Amino acid sequence: MIGSARYWREVPQRYRYEAAKCVKCGEVFFPPRLVCNGCGGREFTKQTLEPNGSVETFTIIQVAPTGFEDQAPYAVGVIKLDDGVKLTAQIVDCDPESLAVGDRVRLEFRRVQQDGESGILCYGYKFVPVAK
Amino acid sequence: MEVGIVGYGAYVPRHRIKVEEIAKVWGADAPSYKRGLMLREKSVPAPDQDTITMSVEAGRHAIHRADVDPAEIGAIYIGSESHPYAVKPSGTVVAEALGATPDIHCADFEFACKAGSEGMFVALSMVKAGQMDYALGIGADTSQGAPGDALEYSASAGAAAFLFGRKDLVAVCEETHSFMTDTPDFWRREYQFYPRHAGRFTGEPAYFKHITGCARALLEKSNTKPEDFRWAVFHQPNGKFPMKVGQGLGFTKDQLEQGWLSPTLGNTYSGSSPMGLAAILDVAQPGDRIFMVSYGSGAGSDGFIWRVTDRISSVQPQAPHTRAQLEDRPIYIDYGTYAKFRGKIRKLGE
Amino acid sequence: MREVAVIGAGMNRWGELWEKSHREIWTEAALEAIDDAGVDHVEAMYVGCMSGGLFMGQEHLGALLADQLGMGPIPGTRVESACASGGLAFRQAYLAVASGAHDIVLATGLEKMTDVDGGMATYALSTAADQEYECYQGITFPGLYAMMARAHMERYGTTRRQLAEVAVKNHLHGSMNALAQFPMKVTAEQVEGSVMVADPIRILDCSPITDGAAAAVLVPLETAKKMRVDPLIRVAASAHATDRIALHERDDLCWLASTAKAAESAYQQAGVGPTDLSFCEVHDCFTIAEVMVIEALGLVDRGRGGSAAEGGFTALDGRVPVNPSGGLKSKGHPVGATGLAQIREVVHQLRRSCGDRQVKDARLGLTQNMGGTGASTVVHVFERM
């Protein structure tokens, strides 16, 4: 399971969706990085991700990894946010069987995993369908 | 100087369970429960939702409506009887997610169903005292009722958040009053999973006595009468009690109905009367007065009188309305799924 | 740089090898390659292993396995590039010989996966993906490939049946391979009716959990000639490329850029194109992987990978046979060993010693070994001289 330091380090991204925009070429990276792999730029400004996006592709996990078994079946997708950044995350509060590529979704704050019954609770983002 | 609400927001989970579904498992008489408690269904938190996640979403709505830089918030107080950690604050996660750290004060409150209004009262008081420009008070719960217990039909999940300040108010706080005695009507001991209650003792000497006591004192203090208010909201342990206590005090059904969420929401504990207030603010007009009294077992009540300002109409559309969330694509689950979601099934290694 | 030849190859029967430790599994394959080469020593050895630590609780495999070989205190190096570890170990051995650093080198791959339970194996494999931004969210490897499959189906109209046909073909090939873990034939209906793992990927779309090892011996081409090795098998190209590790960070979810890049480099080195290849051994960790790999290798047009197996294009008697060994799908996929097993198959195909599954007139063979969802690819081209 994820230890405290490793979880805590990603808090700005998992809680507040903080990304980095390359000053030179404008590409947005999530999570932030030290070198732009588009232009080699090393200067970035902080940017918050757009909360709305569309499903690019998805799967329905039936055989879940350790710690996620109780959630199966659950949908995980690659979502393209309206600012162009893509993310992998669960898509919840929906019937996975009714999901389709192109569906509109938005970020919501959820508990993503937990270290058993006594360890830390790990929060972050998931997506929920936007009302049509 | 006037202080009051500058932004508000609620959060309602999408999952629901109907009274019939619970009654079926325990051989209970669903029609009599529905009639007696005036409850039809209740919200259920998904396994990935808790007091923290719902507080974050409600808090985001409140901040968005207030249009305030989260860094300017001086305090976050979260009232809940279901803080996810026994030791480690909910408030730190919420403050971090809202972007309000690190120059901020935070505390988690617990007072059965009154913890939310308590957080609101303290946040409001901090602003009133001039300690800070903005303070956030949140009531949120994912409460558990023991399997088969009457509480299982009502204990639900939801959150409401209120950002308090001194300028650009959407509702001015005209008066407050708190009322408290030591009354053992409902409790949960340490390490216990489910709460216990004293049956009918939770009614007259507990809920009704404290709400009535608080409400009468508040009316007297503010020199007002029930007819001076457009809206009233009381703690909603079920559908019946808030109507009974409200009408007993002289409020009409028309005044009570907008904030009366419990028939389809259930009892969101610390979120209960705060969510009712949020639902009222969603539709209130400038100049409307709102009368609010919470209740928490143990026991006590916090009362507030709010006066809605002109700014209300511009913030109402800025975030999802409470009743709209309540009605938005409910996902009905069976008791088996409910038991799994709420951790009521003993599994290997537990 | 010197020209390099492969003069020996080895591989044991793969499967759930309950009675054998990783030391035995590896040493059997290594000794077979050495005996096959007819040499009495190697100067250095490389071992590709994805996750000795998580699968076996054992790291420091370079030293441990060099010692098992009993050929003195030779340099032993462990190489890791997730599921491409074996291919990369071979490439390191190739570079060692080509550069003149060593004259006879053993390249090996190893994975012992069945000493841990399914949950741990799944976790170990998932470490090939981005732990913080993919796996944290509850995605699995089949899940990642399932998302690639859905994207491919949406864009190009690839069908569920076409994916199943990849498994049907590879199991048919594998049924002729005595070393394969699952040599049974399957039907498309069986694949489509098998247990769902991550929609649309079912269990028979997946390569299995396998214990196994494979090995090859490399020398300078000139040395091989002096040894009168016949047929001479020359390493015509060795290429390696990478891509962004997280699937969602790639511009095109339907395109294996690292494979395309490595293939482009390999074709250039070998002076050949995809139409010149006699056959390929590719990384079909999931049925959709083979569909996308043959596109990136240029065997078919972009978006047309789906119909290749269905139409017989990649069958043993097709235009370009793909995975005559049975592929990862039927042969098994002990991740670190897979790249070397592909090379072992190519060596035997080029020697024309593959019996029923022999590719007719095999002269030029390509191996493509891929890590993760394609964040690393190693491509080699081998020529029968």
PDB file of C-alpha atoms in Angstrom, chain A residues 59-66 68 74 76, chain C residues 122 125-126 129 134-135 137-147 197-198 286 373:
ATOM      1  CA  THR A  59     -12.959  -0.206 -19.543  1.00  0.00           C
ATOM      2  CA  ILE A  60     -14.999  -1.965 -16.896  1.00  0.00           C
ATOM      3  CA  ILE A  61     -12.710  -3.669 -14.438  1.00  0.00           C
ATOM      4  CA  GLN A  62     -14.046  -7.064 -13.380  1.00  0.00           C
ATOM      5  CA  VAL A  63     -10.828  -8.505 -11.975  1.00  0.00           C
ATOM      6  CA  ALA A  64      -9.670  -5.768  -9.644  1.00  0.00           C
ATOM      7  CA  PRO A  65      -6.267  -5.214  -8.061  1.00  0.00           C
ATOM      8  CA  THR A  66      -5.762  -5.784  -4.343  1.00  0.00           C
ATOM      9  CA  PHE A  68     -10.180  -2.514  -5.141  1.00  0.00           C
ATOM     10  CA  TYR A  74     -16.118  -0.417 -11.894  1.00  0.00           C
ATOM     11  CA  VAL A  76     -11.989   3.416 -15.482  1.00  0.00           C
TER      12      VAL A  76
ATOM     13  CA  THR C 122      -1.183  -8.394 -10.719  1.00  0.00           C
ATOM     14  CA  LEU C 125       2.899  -6.464 -13.380  1.00  0.00           C
ATOM     15  CA  SER C 126       1.142  -3.158 -12.771  1.00  0.00           C
ATOM     16  CA  ALA C 129       2.502   1.436 -15.585  1.00  0.00           C
ATOM     17  CA  GLU C 134      -2.653   5.178 -13.467  1.00  0.00           C
ATOM     18  CA  CYS C 135      -2.498   2.370 -10.905  1.00  0.00           C
ATOM     19  CA  GLN C 137      -6.882   4.944  -9.639  1.00  0.00           C
ATOM     20  CA  GLY C 138      -7.475   1.178  -9.704  1.00  0.00           C
ATOM     21  CA  ILE C 139      -6.529   0.394 -13.287  1.00  0.00           C
ATOM     22  CA  THR C 140      -4.945  -2.958 -14.146  1.00  0.00           C
ATOM     23  CA  PHE C 141      -2.830  -4.047 -17.095  1.00  0.00           C
ATOM     24  CA  PRO C 142      -5.690  -5.828 -18.808  1.00  0.00           C
ATOM     25  CA  GLY C 143      -7.650  -2.642 -18.103  1.00  0.00           C
ATOM     26  CA  LEU C 144      -5.104  -0.448 -19.862  1.00  0.00           C
ATOM     27  CA  TYR C 145      -5.055  -2.702 -22.918  1.00  0.00           C
ATOM     28  CA  ALA C 146      -8.849  -2.855 -22.777  1.00  0.00           C
ATOM     29  CA  MET C 147      -8.920   0.931 -23.060  1.00  0.00           C
ATOM     30  CA  VAL C 197     -11.419  -9.443 -17.109  1.00  0.00           C
ATOM     31  CA  ALA C 198     -11.660  -5.808 -18.187  1.00  0.00           C
ATOM     32  CA  PHE C 286      -3.212  -9.265 -25.116  1.00  0.00           C
ATOM     33  CA  THR C 373       1.503  -0.478 -22.607  1.00  0.00           C
TER      34      THR C 373
END
